[in-house]
Coordinates of C-alpha atoms in Angstrom, one line a residue:
X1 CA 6.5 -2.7 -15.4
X2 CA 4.9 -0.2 -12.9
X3 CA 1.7 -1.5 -11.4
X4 CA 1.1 2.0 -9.4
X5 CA -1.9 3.1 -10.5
X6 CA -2.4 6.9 -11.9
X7 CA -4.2 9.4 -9.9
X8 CA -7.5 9.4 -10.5
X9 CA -9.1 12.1 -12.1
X10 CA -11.2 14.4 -9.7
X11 CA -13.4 15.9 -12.1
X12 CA -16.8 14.0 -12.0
X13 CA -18.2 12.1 -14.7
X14 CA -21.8 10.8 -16.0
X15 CA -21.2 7.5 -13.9
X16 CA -23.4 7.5 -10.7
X17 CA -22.7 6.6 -7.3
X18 CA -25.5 4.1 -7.6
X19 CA -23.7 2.7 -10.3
X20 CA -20.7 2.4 -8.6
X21 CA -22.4 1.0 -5.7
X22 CA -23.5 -2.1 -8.2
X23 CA -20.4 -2.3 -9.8
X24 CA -18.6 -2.5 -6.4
X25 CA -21.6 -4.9 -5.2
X26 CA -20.9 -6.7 -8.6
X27 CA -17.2 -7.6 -8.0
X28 CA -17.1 -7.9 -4.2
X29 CA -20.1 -10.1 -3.0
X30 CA -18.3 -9.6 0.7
X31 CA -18.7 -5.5 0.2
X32 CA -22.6 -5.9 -1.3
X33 CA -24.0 -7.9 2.3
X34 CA -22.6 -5.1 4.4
X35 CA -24.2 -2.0 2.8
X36 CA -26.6 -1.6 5.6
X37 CA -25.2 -2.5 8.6
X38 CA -22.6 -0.8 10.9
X39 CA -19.5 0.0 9.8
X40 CA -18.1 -2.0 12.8
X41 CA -19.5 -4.9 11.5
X42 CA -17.8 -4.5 7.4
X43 CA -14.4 -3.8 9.7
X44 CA -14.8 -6.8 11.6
X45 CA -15.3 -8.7 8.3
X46 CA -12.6 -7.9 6.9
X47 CA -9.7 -8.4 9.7
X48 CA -11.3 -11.8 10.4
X49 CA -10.0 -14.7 8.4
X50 CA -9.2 -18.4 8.4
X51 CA -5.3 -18.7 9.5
X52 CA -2.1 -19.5 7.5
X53 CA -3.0 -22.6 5.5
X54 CA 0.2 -24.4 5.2
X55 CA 1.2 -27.7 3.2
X56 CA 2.8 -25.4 0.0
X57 CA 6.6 -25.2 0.5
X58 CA 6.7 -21.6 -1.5
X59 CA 4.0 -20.1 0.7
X60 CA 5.9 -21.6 3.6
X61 CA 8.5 -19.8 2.7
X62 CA 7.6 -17.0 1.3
X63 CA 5.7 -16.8 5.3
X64 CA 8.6 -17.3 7.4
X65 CA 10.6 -14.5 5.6
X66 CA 8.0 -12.1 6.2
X67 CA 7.7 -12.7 9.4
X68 CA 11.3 -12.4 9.8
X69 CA 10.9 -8.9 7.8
X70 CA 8.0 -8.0 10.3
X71 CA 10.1 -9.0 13.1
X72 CA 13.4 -7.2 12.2
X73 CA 10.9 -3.7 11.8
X74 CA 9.1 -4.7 15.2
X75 CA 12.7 -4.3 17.1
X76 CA 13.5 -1.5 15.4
X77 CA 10.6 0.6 16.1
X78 CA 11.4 -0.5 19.7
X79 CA 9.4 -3.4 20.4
X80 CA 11.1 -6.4 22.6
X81 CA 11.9 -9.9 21.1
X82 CA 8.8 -11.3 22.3
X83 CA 6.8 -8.1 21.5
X84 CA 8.5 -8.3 18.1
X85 CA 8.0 -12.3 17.6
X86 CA 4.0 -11.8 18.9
X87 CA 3.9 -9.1 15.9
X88 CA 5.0 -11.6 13.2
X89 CA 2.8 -14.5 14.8
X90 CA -0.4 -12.1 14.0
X91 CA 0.1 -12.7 10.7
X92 CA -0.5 -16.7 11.3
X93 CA -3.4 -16.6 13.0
X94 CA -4.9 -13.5 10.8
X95 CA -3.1 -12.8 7.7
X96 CA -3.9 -9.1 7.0
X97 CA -1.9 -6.1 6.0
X98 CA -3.3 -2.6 5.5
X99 CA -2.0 -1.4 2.8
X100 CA -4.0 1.7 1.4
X101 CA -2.3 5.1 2.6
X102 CA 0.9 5.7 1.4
X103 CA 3.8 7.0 3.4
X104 CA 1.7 10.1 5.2
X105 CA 1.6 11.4 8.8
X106 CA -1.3 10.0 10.9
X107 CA -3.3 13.0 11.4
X108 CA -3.5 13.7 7.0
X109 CA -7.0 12.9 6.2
X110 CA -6.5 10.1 4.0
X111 CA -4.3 8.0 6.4
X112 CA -6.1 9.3 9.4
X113 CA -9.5 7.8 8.4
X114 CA -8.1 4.7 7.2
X115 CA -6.3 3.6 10.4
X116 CA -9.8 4.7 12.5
X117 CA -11.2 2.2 10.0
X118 CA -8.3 -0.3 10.8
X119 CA -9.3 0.6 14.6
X120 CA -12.5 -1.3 14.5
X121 CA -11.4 -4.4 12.8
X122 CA -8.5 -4.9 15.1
X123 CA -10.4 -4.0 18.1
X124 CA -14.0 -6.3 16.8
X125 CA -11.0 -9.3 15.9
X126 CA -8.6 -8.7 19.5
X127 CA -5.7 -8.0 17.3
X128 CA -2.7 -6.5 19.0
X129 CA -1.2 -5.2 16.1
X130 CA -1.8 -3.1 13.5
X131 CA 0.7 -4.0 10.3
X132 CA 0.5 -1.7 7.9
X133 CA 2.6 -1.4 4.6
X134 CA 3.0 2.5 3.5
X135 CA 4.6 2.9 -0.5
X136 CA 7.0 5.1 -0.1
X137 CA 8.2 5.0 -3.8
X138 CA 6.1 8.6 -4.2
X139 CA 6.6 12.1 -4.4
X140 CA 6.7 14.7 -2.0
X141 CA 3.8 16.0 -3.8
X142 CA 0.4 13.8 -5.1
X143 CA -1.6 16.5 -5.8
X144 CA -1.4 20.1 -5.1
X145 CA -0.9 20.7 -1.7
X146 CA -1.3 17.6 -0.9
X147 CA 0.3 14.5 -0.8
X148 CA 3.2 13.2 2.8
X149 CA 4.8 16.7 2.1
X150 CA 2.0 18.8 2.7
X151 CA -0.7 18.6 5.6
X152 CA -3.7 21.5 6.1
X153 CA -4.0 23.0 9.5
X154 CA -6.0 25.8 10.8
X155 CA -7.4 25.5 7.0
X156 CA -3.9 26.4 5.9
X157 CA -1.5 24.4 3.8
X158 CA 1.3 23.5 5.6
X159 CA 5.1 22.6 4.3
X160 CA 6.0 19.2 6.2
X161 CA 9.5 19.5 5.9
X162 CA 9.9 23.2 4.7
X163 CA 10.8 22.0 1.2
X164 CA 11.1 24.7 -2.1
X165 CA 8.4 23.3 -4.3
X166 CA 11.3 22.4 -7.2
X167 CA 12.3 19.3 -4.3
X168 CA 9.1 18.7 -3.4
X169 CA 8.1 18.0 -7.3
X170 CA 10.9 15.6 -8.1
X171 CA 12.1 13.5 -5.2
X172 CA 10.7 10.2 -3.9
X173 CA 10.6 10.2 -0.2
X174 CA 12.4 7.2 0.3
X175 CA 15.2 8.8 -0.9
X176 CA 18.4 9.0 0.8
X177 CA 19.6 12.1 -0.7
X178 CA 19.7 14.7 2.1
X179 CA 18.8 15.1 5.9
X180 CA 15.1 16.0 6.6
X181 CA 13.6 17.3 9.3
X182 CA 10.4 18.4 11.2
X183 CA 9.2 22.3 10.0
X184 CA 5.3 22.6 9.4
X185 CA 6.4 25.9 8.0
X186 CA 3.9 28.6 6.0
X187 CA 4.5 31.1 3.5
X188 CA 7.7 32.6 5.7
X189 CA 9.5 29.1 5.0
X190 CA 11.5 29.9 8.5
X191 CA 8.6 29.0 11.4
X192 CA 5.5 26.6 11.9
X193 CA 3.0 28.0 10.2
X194 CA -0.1 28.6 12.6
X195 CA -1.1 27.5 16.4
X196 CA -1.6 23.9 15.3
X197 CA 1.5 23.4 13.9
X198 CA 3.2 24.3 15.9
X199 CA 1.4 22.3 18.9
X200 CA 2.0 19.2 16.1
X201 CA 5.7 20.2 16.0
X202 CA 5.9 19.7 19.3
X203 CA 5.1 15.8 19.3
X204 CA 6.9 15.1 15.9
X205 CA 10.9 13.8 17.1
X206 CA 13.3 17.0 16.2
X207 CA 16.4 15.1 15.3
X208 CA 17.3 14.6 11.3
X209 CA 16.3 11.5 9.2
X210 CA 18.1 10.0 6.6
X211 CA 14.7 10.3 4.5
X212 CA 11.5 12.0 4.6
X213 CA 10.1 7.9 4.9
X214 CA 12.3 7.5 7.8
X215 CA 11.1 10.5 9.6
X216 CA 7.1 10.1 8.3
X217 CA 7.7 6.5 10.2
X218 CA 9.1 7.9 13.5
X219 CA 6.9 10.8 13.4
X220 CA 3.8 8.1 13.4
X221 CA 5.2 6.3 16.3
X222 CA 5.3 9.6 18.5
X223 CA 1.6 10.1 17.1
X224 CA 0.5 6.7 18.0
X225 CA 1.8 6.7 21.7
X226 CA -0.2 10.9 21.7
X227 CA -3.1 9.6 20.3
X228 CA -4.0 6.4 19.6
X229 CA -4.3 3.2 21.8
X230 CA -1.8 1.7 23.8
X231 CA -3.0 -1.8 22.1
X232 CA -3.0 -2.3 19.0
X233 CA 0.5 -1.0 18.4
X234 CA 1.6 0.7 15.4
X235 CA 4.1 -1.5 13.0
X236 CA 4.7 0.8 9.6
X237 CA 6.3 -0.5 6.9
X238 CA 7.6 1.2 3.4
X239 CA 9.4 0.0 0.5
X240 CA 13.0 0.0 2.1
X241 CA 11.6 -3.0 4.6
X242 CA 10.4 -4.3 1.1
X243 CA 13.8 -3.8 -0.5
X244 CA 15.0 -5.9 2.1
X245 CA 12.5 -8.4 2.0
X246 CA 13.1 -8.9 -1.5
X247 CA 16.9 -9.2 -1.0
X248 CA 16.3 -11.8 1.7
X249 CA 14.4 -14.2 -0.5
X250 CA 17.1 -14.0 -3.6
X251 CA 19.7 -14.5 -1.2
X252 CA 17.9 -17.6 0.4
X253 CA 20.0 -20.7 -0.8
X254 CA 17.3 -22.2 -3.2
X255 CA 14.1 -20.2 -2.7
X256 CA 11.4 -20.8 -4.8
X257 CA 11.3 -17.2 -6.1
X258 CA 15.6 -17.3 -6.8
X259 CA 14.9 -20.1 -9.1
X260 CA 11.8 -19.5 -10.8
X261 CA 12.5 -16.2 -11.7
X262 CA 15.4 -15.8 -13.5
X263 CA 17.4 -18.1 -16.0
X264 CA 15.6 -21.0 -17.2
X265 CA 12.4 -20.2 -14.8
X266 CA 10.8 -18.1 -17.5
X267 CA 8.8 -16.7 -14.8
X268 CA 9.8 -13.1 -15.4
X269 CA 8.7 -13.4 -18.6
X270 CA 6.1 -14.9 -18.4
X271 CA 4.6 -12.4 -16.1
X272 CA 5.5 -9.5 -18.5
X273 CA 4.2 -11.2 -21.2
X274 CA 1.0 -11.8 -18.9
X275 CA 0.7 -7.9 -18.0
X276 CA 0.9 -7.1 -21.7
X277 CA -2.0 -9.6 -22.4
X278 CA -3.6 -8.0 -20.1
X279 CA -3.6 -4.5 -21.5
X280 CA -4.8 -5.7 -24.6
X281 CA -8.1 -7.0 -23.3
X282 CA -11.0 -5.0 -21.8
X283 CA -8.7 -5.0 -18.3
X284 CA -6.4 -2.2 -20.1
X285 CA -4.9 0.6 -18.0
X286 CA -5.6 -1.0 -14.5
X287 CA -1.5 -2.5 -14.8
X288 CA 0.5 -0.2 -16.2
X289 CA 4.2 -1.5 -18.5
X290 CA 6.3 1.6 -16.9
X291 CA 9.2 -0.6 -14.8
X292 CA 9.7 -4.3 -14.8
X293 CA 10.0 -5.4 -11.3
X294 CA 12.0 -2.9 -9.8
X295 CA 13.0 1.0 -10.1
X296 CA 16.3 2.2 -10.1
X297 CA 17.1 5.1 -7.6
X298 CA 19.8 7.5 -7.2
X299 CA 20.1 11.2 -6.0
X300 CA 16.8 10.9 -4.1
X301 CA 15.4 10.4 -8.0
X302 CA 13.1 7.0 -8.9
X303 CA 13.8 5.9 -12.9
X304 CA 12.2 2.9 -14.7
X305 CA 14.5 -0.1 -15.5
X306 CA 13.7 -2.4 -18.3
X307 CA 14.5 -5.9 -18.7
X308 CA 16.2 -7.6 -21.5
X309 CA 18.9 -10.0 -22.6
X310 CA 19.1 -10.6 -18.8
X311 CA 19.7 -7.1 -18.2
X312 CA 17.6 -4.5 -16.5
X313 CA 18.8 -1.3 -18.4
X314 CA 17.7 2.3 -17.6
X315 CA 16.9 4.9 -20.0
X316 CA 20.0 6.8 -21.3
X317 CA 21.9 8.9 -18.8
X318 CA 20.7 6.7 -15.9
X319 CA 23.5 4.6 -13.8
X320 CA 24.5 1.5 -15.6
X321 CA 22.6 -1.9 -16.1
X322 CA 22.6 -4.1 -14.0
X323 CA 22.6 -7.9 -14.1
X324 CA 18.8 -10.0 -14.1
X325 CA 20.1 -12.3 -11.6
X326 CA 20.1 -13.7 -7.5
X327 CA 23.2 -11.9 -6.1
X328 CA 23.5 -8.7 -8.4
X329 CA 19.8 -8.0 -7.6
X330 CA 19.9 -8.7 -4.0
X331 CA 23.3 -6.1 -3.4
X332 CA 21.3 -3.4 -5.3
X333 CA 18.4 -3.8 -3.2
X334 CA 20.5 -3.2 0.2
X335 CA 22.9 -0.5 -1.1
X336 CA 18.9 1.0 -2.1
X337 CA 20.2 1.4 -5.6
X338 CA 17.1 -0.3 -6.8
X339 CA 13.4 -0.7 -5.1
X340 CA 10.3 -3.2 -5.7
X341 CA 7.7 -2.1 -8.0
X342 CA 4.4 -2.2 -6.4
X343 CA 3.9 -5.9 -8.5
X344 CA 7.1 -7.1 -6.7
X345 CA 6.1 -6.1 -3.4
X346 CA 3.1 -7.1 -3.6
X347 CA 5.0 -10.4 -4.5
X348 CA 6.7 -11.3 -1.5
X349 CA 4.3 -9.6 0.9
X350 CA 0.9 -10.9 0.3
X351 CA 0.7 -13.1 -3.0
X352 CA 3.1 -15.6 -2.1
X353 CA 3.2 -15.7 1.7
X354 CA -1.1 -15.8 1.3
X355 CA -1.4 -12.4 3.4
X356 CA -4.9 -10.4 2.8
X357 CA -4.6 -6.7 1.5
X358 CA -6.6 -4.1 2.5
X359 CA -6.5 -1.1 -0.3
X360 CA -8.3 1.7 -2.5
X361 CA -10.4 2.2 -5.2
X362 CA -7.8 1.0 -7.6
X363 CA -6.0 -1.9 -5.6
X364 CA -9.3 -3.6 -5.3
X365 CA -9.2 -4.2 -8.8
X366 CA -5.4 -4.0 -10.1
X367 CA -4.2 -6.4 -6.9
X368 CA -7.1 -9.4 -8.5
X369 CA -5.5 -8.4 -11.7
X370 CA -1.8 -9.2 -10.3
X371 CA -3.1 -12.2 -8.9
X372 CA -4.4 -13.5 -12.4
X373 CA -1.0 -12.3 -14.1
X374 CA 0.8 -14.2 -11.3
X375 CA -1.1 -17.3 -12.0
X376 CA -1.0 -16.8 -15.2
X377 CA 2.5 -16.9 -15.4
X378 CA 2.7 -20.1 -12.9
X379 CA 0.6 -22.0 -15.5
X380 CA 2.9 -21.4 -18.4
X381 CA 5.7 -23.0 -15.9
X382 CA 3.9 -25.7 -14.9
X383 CA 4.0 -24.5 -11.1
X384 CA 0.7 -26.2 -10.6
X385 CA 1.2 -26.3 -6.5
X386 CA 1.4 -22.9 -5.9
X387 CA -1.3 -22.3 -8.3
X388 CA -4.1 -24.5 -6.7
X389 CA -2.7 -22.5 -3.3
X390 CA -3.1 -19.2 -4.9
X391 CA -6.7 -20.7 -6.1
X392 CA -8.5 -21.5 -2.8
X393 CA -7.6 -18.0 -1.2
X394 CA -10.4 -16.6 0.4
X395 CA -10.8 -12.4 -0.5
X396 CA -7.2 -12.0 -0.7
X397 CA -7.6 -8.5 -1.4
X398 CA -10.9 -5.8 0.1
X399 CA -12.1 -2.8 0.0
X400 CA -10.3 -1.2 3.4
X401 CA -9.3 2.6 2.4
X402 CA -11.1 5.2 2.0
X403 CA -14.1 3.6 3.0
X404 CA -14.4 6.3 6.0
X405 CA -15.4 9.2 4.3
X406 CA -13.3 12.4 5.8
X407 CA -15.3 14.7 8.0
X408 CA -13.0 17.0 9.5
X409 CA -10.3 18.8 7.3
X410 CA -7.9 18.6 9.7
X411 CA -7.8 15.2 11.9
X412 CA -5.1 16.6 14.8
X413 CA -7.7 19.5 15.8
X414 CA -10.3 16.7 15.8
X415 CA -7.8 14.1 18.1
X416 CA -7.6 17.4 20.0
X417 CA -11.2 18.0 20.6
X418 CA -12.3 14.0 21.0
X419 CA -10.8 11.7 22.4
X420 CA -10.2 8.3 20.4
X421 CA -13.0 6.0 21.6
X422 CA -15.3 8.7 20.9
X423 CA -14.3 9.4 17.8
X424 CA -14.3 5.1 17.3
X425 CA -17.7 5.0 18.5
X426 CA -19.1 7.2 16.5
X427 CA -18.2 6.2 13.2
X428 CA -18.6 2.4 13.6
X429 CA -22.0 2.9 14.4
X430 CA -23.2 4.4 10.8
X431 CA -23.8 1.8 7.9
X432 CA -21.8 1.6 5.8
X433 CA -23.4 3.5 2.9
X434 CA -23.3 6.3 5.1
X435 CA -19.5 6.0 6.0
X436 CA -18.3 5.9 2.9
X437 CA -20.4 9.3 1.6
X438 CA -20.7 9.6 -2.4
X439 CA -18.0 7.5 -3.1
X440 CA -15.7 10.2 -4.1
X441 CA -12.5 7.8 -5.2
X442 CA -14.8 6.1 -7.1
X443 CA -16.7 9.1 -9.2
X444 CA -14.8 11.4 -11.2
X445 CA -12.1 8.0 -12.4
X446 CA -12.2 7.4 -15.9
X447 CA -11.0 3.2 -15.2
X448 CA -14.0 2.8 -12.7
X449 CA -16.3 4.8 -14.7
X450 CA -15.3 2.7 -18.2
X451 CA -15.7 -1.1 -15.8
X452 CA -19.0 -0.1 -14.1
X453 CA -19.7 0.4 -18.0
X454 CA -18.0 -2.8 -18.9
X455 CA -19.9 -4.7 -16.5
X456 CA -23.1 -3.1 -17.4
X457 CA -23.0 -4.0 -21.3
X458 CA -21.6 -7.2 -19.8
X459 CA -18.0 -6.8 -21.5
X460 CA -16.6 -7.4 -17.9
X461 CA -18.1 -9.9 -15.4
X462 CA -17.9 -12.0 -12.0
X463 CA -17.0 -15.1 -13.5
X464 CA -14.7 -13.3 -16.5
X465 CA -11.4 -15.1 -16.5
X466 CA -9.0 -12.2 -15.1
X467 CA -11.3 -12.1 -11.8
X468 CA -10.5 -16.0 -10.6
X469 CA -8.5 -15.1 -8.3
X470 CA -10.4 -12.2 -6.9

């Protein structure tokens, strides 16, 4: 089961951005009061919420481990202990992650834009930290020339790590299969490729990375202390800090997600028998049945597993099988034979531990739909606890990337030219509507183009079922 999304289509369709604008008004009451007024004050919205309820032991739980996740990646990225402990403490008194880019340098448009958008909340709410989860279970390349291999600069497309395209177009980069380092190189593969990159070069670190996620994350750090405010600090997480999350609760003597999950829990199958319910319905597409609850990885290489007879098996001519169970799953995970699926993380970092997600076009909708599988699923097992917790959640999951429609093609020579605040300032001051442009994600996608059709005949509505726990 693979809950990543596709890439949306970028060839426009008949659906209008006033359409969309109702559909999105239609689904996300919080979205449709803030059209006119400043972005500042959406941003605000969204980064302020009610604490950390407490009183369920799984969401208990399922909190202190992440803030023992968020605390282990606080000292690593060099924060002290009580730097580190105020980090996971955030989360208690405002349970937010950003979760929208993937695993991209700062200064590529689509992160860039997002975090100035992360700015304002944190800066409108005091927060001193910004937390925010990057996938890194994607390819060098999401599109062409573009995606955390590629940046533009000088209006030229420029080769992050000085890959040959054949890499670039099979590895994940959160894989540990060679060394990586720094290049911004052009067409002559053996220099940076133009004035700015090789003023960028100069702020990257120059030392070799394990992965291309491990040096995207260090590289960000550098750019944050260039660039961006000395408060909030920058806390980046990936899908190895997930990994190890993951591994932490199915090593936990007696966690709630150890024992529901495998054996006589039935939750695993009930939640894959919940997705494929799901897809049968007018919901179809938004979840996608590619990898049950984890992918395998080897030689830098992602591979779907799927589960059965207590097995997850790969597809012939993958490594072996591997046991469905605590222990096996949890030595995979920290030898990074095996990584969450997006479902999974999204599991253990926001679903159970009751943290709000800020994402995209398509996580507004699929991360509701995960919600309803995972109650779903806790209904068939009588968990009825966790589901009344799950039920009182207030906007677990918002509209917070891409919001900020991209004005400059190239964010460094605009950091170069304007200072932050500036920069801040000038954005948060539009409305909404006129931040977010034509809505760009949104047109041109067959999925929102078919559910702003769905809602209009009233096949799809407010109140439908799947969209309880929105």
């Amino acid at each position: 089961m693979d809950t990543s999304p596709p890439a949306a289509h970028s060839q426009r369709t008949d659906v209008t951005v006033a359409s969309l604008k109702e559909t999105l008004s239609h689904l996300f009451p919080q979205v449709d009061q803030h059209w006119a007024k400043p972005l500042d004050a959406y941003a605000s919205a969204v980064y302020r919420i009610g604490g950390h309820r407490t009183g369920c032991s799984a969401r208990d739980e399922a909190m202190a481990l992440l803030q023992n996740s968020i605390e282990r990646a606080a000292l690593r990225m060099g924060a002290t202990s009580q730097e580190a402990k105020q980090c996971s403490q955030q989360l208690v008194a405002a349970p937010v992650i950003q979760t929208g880019p993937h695993c991209h340098l700062l200064v590529e448009p689509d992160a860039f834009y997002t975090h100035l958008f992360s700015l304002l909340g944190l800066r409108a709410n005091d927060l001193p930290w910004h937390i925010w989860y990057s996938a890194s279970t994607v390819k060098f390349i999401e599109k062409p020339n573009k995606g955390p291999g590629w940046l533009s600069l000088d209006g030229e497309p420029v080769n992050v790590f000085g890959l040959p395209r054949r890499l670039m177009d099979s590895y994940s980069i959160c894989g540990l299969n060679a060394h990586y380092t720094f290049k911004l190189t052009g067409n002559t593969k053996d220099a940076p490729a133009n004035p700015s990159a090789v003023r960028l070069n100069a702020l990257l670190p120059q030392g070799e990375f394990a992965s291309a996620a491990d040096a995207i994350k260090a590289g960000n750090q550098a750019l944050w202390k260039w660039a961006f405010p000395a408060q909030p600090r920058l806390l980046q997480l990936d899908d190895t800090d997930m990994a190890d999350l993951v591994a932490d609760h199915l090593e936990s003597p007696g966690s709630w997600l150890s024992r529901q999950l495998f054996g006589n829990g039935m939750l695993a199958a009930a939640i894959l028998e919940a997705i494929d319910e799901l897809n049968a319905g007018p919901w179809a597409g938004w979840i996608r049945s590619t990898t049950d609850f984890f992918w395998g990885l080897a030689n830098g290489k992602l591979f779907p597993l799927q589960l059965g007879n207590l097995m997850l098996t790969p597809r012939p001519g993958k490594e072996r099988e591997l046991q469905f169970e605590p222990a096996a799953l949890a030595a995979a995970l920290r030898r990074r034979e095996i990584i969450p699926n997006l479902f999974t993380t999204f599991l253990v970092a926001s679903i159970l531990p009751g943290i709000r997600v800020l994402g995209g076009c398509r996580q507004t909708v699929y991360y509701p739909l995960m919600r309803h599988v995972f109650s779903s699923a806790l209904r068939q097992i009588g968990a009825q606890d966790l589901l009344e917790t799950l039920g009182a959640d207030v906007c677990p999951g918002v509209w917070g990337h891409r919001v900020l429609k991209p004005v400059a093609p190239s964010p460094f020579r605009e950091l170069e030219s304007s200072p932050l605040p500036h920069l801040l300032n000038m954005y948060g001051s539009q409305s909404l509507q006129q931040a977010c442009g034509g809505l760009e994600n949104f047109v041109g996608d067959p999925l929102w183009e078919t559910l702003a059709r769905q809602i209009a005949d009233g096949t799809v509505r407010a109140g439908s079922p799947e969209w309880k726990f929105a």
